[in-house]
XYZ file of C-alpha atoms in Angstrom:
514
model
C -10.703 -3.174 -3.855
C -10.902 -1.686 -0.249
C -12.107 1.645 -1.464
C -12.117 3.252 2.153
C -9.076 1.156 3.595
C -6.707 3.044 3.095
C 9.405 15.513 3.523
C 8.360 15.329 6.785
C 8.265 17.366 10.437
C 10.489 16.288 13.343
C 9.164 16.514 16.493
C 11.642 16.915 19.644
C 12.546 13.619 21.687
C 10.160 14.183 24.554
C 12.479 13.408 27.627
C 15.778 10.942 28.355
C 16.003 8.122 30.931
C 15.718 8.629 34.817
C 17.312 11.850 35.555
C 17.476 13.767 32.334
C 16.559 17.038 31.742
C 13.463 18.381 30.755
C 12.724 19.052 26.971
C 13.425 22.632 26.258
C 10.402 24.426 24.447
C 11.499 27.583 22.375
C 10.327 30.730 23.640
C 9.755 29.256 27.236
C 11.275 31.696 29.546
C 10.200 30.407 32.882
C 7.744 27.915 34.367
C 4.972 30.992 34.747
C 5.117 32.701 31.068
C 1.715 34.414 30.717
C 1.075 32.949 27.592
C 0.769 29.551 28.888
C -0.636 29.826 32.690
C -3.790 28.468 32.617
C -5.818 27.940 36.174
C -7.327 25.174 37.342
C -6.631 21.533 37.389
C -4.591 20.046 34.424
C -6.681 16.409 33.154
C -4.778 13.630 31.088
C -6.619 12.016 28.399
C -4.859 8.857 29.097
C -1.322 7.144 29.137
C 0.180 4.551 27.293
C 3.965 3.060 26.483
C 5.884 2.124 23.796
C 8.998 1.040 21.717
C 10.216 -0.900 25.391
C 13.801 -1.556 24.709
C 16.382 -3.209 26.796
C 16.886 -1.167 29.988
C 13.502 1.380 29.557
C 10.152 2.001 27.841
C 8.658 5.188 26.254
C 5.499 6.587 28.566
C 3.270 8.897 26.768
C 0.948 11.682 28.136
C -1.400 14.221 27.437
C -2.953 17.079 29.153
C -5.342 19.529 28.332
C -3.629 22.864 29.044
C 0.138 23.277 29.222
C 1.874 21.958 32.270
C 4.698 19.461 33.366
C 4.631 15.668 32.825
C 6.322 13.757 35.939
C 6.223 10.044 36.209
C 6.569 7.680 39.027
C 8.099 4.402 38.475
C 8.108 0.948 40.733
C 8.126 -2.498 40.783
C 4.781 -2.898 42.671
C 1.245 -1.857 41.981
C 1.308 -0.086 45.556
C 4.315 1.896 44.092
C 6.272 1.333 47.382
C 9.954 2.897 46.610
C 9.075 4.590 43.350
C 11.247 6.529 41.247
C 9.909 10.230 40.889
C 10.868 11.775 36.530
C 10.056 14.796 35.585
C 9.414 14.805 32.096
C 8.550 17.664 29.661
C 6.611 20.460 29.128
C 3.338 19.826 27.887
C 2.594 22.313 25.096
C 0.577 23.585 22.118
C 3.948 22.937 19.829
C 3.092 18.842 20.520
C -0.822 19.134 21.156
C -0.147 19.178 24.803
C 1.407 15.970 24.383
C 4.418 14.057 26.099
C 6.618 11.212 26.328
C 9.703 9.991 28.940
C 11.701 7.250 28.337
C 12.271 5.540 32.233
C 13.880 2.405 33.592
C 12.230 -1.138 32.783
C 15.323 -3.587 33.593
C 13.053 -6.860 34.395
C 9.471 -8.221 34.962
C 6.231 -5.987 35.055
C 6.837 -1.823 35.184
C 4.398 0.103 37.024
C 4.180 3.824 35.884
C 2.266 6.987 37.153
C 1.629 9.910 35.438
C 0.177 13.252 36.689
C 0.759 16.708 35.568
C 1.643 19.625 37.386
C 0.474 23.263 36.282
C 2.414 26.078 35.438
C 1.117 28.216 37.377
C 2.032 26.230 41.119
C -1.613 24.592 41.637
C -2.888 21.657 42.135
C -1.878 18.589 39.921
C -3.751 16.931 38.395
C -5.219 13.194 39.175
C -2.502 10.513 38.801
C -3.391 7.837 35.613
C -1.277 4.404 36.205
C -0.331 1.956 33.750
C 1.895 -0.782 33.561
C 4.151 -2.938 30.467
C 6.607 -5.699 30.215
C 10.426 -5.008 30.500
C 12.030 -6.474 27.759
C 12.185 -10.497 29.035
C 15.059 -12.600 29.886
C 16.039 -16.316 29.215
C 13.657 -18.740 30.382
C 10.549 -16.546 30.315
C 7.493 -16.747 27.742
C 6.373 -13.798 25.373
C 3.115 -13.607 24.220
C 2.788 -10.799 21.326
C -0.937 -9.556 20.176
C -0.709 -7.749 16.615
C -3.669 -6.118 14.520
C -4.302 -2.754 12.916
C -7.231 -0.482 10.975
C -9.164 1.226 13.739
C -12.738 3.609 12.932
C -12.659 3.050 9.237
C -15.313 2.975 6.722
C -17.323 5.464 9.326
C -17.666 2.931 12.326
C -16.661 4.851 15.249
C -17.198 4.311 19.102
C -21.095 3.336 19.738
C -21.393 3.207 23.664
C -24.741 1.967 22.969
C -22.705 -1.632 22.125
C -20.056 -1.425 24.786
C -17.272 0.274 22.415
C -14.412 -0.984 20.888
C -14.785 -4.074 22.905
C -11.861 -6.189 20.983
C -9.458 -3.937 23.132
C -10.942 -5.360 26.272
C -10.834 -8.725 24.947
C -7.021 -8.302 23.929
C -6.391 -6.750 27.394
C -7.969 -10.200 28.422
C -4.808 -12.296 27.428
C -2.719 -10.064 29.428
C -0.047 -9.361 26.480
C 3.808 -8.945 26.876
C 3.765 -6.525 23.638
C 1.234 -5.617 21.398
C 2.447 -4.583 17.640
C -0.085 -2.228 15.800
C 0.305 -2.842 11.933
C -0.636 0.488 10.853
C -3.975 2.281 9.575
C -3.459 3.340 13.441
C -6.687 6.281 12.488
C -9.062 6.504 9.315
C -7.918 10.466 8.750
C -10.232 10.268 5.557
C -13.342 8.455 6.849
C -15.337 10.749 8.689
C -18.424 9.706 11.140
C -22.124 10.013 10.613
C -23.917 10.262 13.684
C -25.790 6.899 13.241
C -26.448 4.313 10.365
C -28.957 1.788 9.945
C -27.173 -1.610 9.944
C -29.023 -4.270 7.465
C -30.986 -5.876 9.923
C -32.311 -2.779 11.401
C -30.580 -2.124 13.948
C -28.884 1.592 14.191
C -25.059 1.939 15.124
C -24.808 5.312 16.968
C -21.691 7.106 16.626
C -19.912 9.265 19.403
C -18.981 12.349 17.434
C -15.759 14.905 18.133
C -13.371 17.105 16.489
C -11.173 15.220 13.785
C -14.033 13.098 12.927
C -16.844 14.889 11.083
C -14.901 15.977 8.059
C -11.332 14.805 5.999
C -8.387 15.690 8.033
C -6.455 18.322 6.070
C -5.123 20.835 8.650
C -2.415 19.590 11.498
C -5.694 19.993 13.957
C -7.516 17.805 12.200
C -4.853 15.072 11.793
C -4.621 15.650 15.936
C -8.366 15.296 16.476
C -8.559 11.767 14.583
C -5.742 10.669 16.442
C -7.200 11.844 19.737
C -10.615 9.995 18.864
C -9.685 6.592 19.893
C -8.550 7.125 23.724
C -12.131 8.866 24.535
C -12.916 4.740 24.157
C -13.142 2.987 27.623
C -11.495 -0.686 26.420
C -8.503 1.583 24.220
C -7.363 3.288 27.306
C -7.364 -0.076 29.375
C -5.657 -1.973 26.695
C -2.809 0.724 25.841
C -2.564 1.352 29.613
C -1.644 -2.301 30.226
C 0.654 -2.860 27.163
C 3.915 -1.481 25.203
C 2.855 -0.958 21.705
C 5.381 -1.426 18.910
C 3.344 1.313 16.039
C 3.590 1.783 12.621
C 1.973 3.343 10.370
C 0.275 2.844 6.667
C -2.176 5.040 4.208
C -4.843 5.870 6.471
C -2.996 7.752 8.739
C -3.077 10.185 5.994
C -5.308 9.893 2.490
C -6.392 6.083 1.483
C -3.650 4.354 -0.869
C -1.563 7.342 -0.835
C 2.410 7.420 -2.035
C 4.770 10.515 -2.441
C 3.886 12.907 -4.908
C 0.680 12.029 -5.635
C -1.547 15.311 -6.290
C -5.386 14.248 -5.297
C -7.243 14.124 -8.600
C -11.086 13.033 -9.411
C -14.139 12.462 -6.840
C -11.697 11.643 -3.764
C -10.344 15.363 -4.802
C -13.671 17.145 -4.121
C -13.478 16.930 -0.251
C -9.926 18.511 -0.184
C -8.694 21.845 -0.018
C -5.314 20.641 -0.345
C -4.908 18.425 -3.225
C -0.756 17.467 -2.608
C -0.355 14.669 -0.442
C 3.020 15.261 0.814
C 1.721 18.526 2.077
C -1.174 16.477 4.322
C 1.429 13.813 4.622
C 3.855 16.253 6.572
C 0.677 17.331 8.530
C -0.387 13.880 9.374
C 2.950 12.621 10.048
C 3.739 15.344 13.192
C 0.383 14.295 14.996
C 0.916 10.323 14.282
C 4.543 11.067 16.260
C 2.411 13.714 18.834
C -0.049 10.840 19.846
C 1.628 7.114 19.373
C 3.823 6.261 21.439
C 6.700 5.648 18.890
C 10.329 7.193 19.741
C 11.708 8.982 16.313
C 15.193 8.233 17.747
C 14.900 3.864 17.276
C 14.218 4.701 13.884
C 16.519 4.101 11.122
C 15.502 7.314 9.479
C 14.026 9.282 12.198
C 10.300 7.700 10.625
C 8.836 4.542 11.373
C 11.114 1.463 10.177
C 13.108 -0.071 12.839
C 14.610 -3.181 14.906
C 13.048 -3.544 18.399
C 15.003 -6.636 20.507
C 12.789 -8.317 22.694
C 14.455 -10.436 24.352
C 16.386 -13.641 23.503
C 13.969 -15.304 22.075
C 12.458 -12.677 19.914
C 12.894 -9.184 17.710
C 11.190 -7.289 15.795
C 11.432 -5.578 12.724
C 8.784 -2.918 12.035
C 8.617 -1.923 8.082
C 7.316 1.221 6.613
C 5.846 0.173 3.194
C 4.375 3.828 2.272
C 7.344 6.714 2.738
C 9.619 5.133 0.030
C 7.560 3.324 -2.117
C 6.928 4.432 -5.998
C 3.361 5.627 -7.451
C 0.489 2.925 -7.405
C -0.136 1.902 -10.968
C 0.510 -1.310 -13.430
C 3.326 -2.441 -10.889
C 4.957 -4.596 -13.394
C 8.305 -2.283 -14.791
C 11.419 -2.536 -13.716
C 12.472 0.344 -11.165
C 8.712 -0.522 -8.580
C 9.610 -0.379 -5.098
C 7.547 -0.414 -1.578
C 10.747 -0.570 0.505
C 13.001 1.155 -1.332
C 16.516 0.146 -1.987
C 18.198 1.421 1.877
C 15.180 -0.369 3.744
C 15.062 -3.612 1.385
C 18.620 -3.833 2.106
C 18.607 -3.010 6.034
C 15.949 -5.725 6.042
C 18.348 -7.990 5.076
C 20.703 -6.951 6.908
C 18.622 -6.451 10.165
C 17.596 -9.787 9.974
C 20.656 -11.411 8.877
C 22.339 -10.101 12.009
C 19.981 -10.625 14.647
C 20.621 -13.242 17.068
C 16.941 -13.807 18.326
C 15.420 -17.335 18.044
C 12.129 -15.919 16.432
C 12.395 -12.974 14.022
C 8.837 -11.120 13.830
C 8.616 -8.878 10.544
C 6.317 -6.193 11.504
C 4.244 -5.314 8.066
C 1.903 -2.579 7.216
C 0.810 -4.385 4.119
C 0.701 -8.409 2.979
C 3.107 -10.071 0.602
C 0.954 -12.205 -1.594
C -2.753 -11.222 -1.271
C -3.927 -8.797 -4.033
C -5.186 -5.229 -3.047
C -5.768 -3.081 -6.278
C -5.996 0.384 -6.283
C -8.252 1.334 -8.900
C -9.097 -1.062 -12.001
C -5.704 -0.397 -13.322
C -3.256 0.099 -10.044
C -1.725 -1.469 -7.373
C -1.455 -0.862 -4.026
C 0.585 -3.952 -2.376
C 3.470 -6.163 -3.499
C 1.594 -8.479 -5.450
C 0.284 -7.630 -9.343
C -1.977 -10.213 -10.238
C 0.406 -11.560 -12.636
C 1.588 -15.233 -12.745
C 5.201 -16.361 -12.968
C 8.653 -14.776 -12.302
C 8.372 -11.428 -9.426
C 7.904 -8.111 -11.486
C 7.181 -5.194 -10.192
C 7.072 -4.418 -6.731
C 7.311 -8.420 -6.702
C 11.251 -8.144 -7.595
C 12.207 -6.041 -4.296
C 10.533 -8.809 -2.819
C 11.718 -11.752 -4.150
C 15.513 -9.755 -3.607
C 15.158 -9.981 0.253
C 13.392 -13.390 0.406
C 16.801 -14.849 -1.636
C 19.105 -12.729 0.194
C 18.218 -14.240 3.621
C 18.360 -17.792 2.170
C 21.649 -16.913 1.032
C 22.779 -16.027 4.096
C 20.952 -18.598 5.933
C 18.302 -16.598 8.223
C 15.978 -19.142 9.926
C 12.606 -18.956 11.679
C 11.328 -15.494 10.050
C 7.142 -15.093 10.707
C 5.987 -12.232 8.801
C 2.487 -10.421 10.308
C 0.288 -8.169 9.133
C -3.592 -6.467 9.196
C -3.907 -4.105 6.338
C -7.507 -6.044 4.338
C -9.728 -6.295 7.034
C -9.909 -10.171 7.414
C -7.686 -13.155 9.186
C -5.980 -15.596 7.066
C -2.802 -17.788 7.682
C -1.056 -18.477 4.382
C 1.863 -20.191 4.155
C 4.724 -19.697 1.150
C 6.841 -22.052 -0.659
C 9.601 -22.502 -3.602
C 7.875 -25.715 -4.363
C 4.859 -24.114 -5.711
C 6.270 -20.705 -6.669
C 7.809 -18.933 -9.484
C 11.357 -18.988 -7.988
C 13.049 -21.530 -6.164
C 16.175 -19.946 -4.061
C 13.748 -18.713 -0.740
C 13.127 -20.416 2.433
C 9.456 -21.380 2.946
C 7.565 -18.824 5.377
C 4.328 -18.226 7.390
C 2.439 -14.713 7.113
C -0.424 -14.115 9.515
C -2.880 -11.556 8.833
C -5.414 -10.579 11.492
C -7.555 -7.309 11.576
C -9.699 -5.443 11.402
C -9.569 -4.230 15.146
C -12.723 -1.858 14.509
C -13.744 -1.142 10.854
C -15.517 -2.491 8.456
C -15.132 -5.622 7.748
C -13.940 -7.624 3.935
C -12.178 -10.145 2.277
C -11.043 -12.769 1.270
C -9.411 -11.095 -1.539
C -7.529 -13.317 -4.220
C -3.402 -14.589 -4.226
C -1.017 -13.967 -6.114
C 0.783 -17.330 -7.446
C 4.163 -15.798 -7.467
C 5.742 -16.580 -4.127
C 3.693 -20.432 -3.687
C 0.938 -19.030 -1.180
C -1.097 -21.805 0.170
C -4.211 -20.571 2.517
C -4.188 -22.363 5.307
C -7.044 -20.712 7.225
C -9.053 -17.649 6.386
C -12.372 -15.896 7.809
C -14.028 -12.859 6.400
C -17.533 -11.618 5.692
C -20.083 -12.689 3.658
C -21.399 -9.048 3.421
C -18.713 -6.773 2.360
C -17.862 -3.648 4.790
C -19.658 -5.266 7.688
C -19.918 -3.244 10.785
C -18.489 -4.262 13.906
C -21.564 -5.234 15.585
C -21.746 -8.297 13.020
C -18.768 -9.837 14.239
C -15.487 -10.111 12.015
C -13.307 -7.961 14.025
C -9.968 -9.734 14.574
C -6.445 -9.774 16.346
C -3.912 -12.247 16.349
C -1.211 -13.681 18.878
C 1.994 -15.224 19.103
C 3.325 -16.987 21.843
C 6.877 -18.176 22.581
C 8.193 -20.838 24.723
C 10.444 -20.307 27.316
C 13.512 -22.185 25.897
C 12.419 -20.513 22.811
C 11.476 -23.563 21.025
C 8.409 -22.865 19.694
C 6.105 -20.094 18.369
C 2.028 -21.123 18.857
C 0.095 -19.199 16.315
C -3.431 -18.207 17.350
C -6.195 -16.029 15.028
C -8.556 -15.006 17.503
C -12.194 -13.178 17.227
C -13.103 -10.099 18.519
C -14.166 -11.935 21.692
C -10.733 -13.484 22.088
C -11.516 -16.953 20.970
C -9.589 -19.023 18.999
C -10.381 -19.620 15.329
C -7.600 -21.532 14.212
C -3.865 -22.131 15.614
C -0.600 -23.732 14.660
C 2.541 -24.302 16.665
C 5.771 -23.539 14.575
C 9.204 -25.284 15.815
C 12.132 -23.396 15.872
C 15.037 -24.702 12.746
């Protein structure tokens, strides 16, 4: 077990496409209320984009007093005929952040973001960044995916350059990048340094969020904000639209709703009921990722995001409707739940994409326990026929051979090591599913373990897998990970590549399209 790996607010849709009005903030009389006129020059901690979808992309901003987020948008880096958004009011009801969906109809966007005080001064210093309008026929996509970022108390050690495997990702110049959840470590906070094995001392960059459990909404804001003070994070998520999701850490490790915090893990909180930190948690994750509430099916996480001809998405939220981590072998388990297990199908069924990309915040086969006696994943441990969790499973695997679904890849991060596995009926319990791939590539930068055991049940055969020898290695020895998928132009093929946190290649396939 991963011991450190791992009902809700709505926030207001930050802004509309190119010429929409501003979002209305309660209370807000005019541009100059007292209350939030600050003086001086407004500063953005950084800018990023996300859930791109056929016609626009989300850009997100944030600012460190309240003021007005306006975007620029062209074609061209020198911004020659740019489109000029206003966006919303940055304020303390969303931690001062923003977002503004704008136009993306074709090749590479080029965005500019500045905001302008309330008060009539000076704006403040533009921050650029750029993504990929959603492609057309004949063009390749190449898709990076990972998750788990500053867990098990590694944070951001300047000393070593950073979180370097961002740089390396921005490297490969990605189309998309699709973060697989455990997006913060809310419940792992930072010492100032620790002596690594061989003597060497990993020095921590301390801030607010990160020195104690997050409990209160600040705190849940403060871990989120920790990342972008990292050089390589802001170039990567300035140079990429992110597909996010989210999984326990965001919260409490290993968490599901309900639980009430009991034992040791209980001694560091003030609140022990989860959906109480849960709610908390949940309004920064939507404050600082740049997710849009509106794509998704239940104004949460899970959703379809096109991409394309060639290629969609389906991003899965395997913690909001799943039932309490225990034996996971009765009758009534779930980690979908019935309406997303069956809008899965569905989704998937219906999609006319060549390459159908489940997005998953947790694996299908590999066993991660919670406890001696609990689950926290699909799989049980248990040989033969899907129980459990297993059954909701198996249900969606036979309802898309049923209805004849072809070329689904499912990926995921989630246990802090790269493997390939590949499932089949002719070594599994059941017989009436297609045979799949699921990648698995993380940790981007935590500590690193693995390989943990498969479950028989669905035929898993491991292909290729790398982890540490020393369990909860830092990220200065070297098994950080991300993973990439890249799809012909005609659509023909998907190549498969598990790279290091350099950005070399540690094993690859090339899948052909049915």
């Amino acid at each position: 077990m991963i011991t450190s790996r791992r009902a809700f607010l709505r926030t207001a849709t930050a802004g509309g496409l190119a010429g929409a009005a501003a979002l209305t903030v309660p209370g807000l009389a005019t541009a100059r209320t007292p209350a939030l006129v600050r003086s001086g020059r407004p500063l953005l901690s950084g800018v990023q984009a996300g859930d791109v979808r056929p016609g626009s992309g989300l850009v997100w901003t944030r600012a460190d007093r309240p003021s007005r987020m306006v975007v620029e948008v062209a074609r061209d880096a020198g911004f020659r005929d740019a489109r000029v958004l206003r966006g919303p009011v940055l304020t303390p009801d969303t931690d001062l952040t923003g977002k503004l969906r704008v136009p993306a109809h074709s090749g590479t966007v080029h965005y500019r973001v500045h905001a302008e005080p309330l008060d009539g001064g000076p704006a403040s210093e533009a921050m650029t960044g750029t993504f990929r309008a959603v492609p057309g026929r004949g063009e390749r996509v190449r898709i990076l995916w990972s998750g788990d970022v500053v867990g098990q108390g590694w944070g951001i050690d300047r000393s070593t350059g950073g979180m370097r495997i961002y740089s390396a990702m921005a490297d490969r110049c990605p189309d998309l990048f699709l973060h697989s959840g455990d997006t913060i470590y809310a419940d792992n906070p930072l010492k100032e340094s620790v002596t690594l094995p061989d003597g060497r001392v990993y020095r921590n960059e301390l801030a607010p969020g990160k020195t104690k459990v997050a409990e209160t909404l600040a705190e849940y804001r403060g871990a989120q904000a920790y990342t972008l003070r990292d050089d390589n994070v802001r170039r990567f998520v300035s140079s990429v639209g992110q597909f996010v999701q989210w999984d326990d850490h965001e919260v409490i490790n290993n968490w599901y709703p309900g639980e009430i915090l009991t034992g040791e893990v209980a001694e560091d909180y003030t609140e022990k009921r989860v959906d109480v930190l849960a709610k908390r948690a949940f309004q920064a994750f939507h404050e600082w990722q740049p997710t849009d509430r509106a794509l998704a099916v239940d104004g949460r996480v899970y959703r379809r995001m096109p991409f394309g001809p060639h290629v969609e998405v389906f991003v899965l939220d395997m913690r909001t409707y799943r039932t309490p981590n225990d034996a996971n072998t009765g009758p009534h388990e779930a980690i979908l739940g019935e309406k997303q297990a069956r809008w899965l199908v569905d989704a998937l069924a219906s999609s006319t994409a060549t390459w159908k990309i489940v997005q998953s915040d947790m694996p299908i086969g590999i066993q991660v326990p919670d406890g001696d006696t609990a689950w926290e994943a699909v799989a049980n441990g248990q040989p033969g026929a899907p129980s459990g969790r297993e059954s909701e499973l198996a249900g969606v695997l036979v309802a898309l051979a049923r209805k004849k679904v072809r070329n689904v890849v499912w990926v995921t991060a989630d246990v802090h090591y790269t493997a390939a596995h590949h499932y089949s009926p002719d070594r599994a319990a059941i017989a009436d599913f297609d045979p799949f791939w699921e990648f698995v590539s993380g940790p981007l930068h935590a500590g690193a373990f693995g390989p943990n055991p498969l479950d028989p049940t669905f035929g898993p055969k491991v292909e290729f897998v790398r982890g540490p020898s020393r369990q909860g290695a830092s990220p200065a020895e070297g098994f950080q990970h991300f993973g990439e998928l890249e799809v012909a132009p005609d659509g023909s093929t998907l190549e498969v590549n598990l790279r290091d946190q350099e950005g070399g290649s540690l094993w690859s396939t090339t899948l052909r399209r049915a």
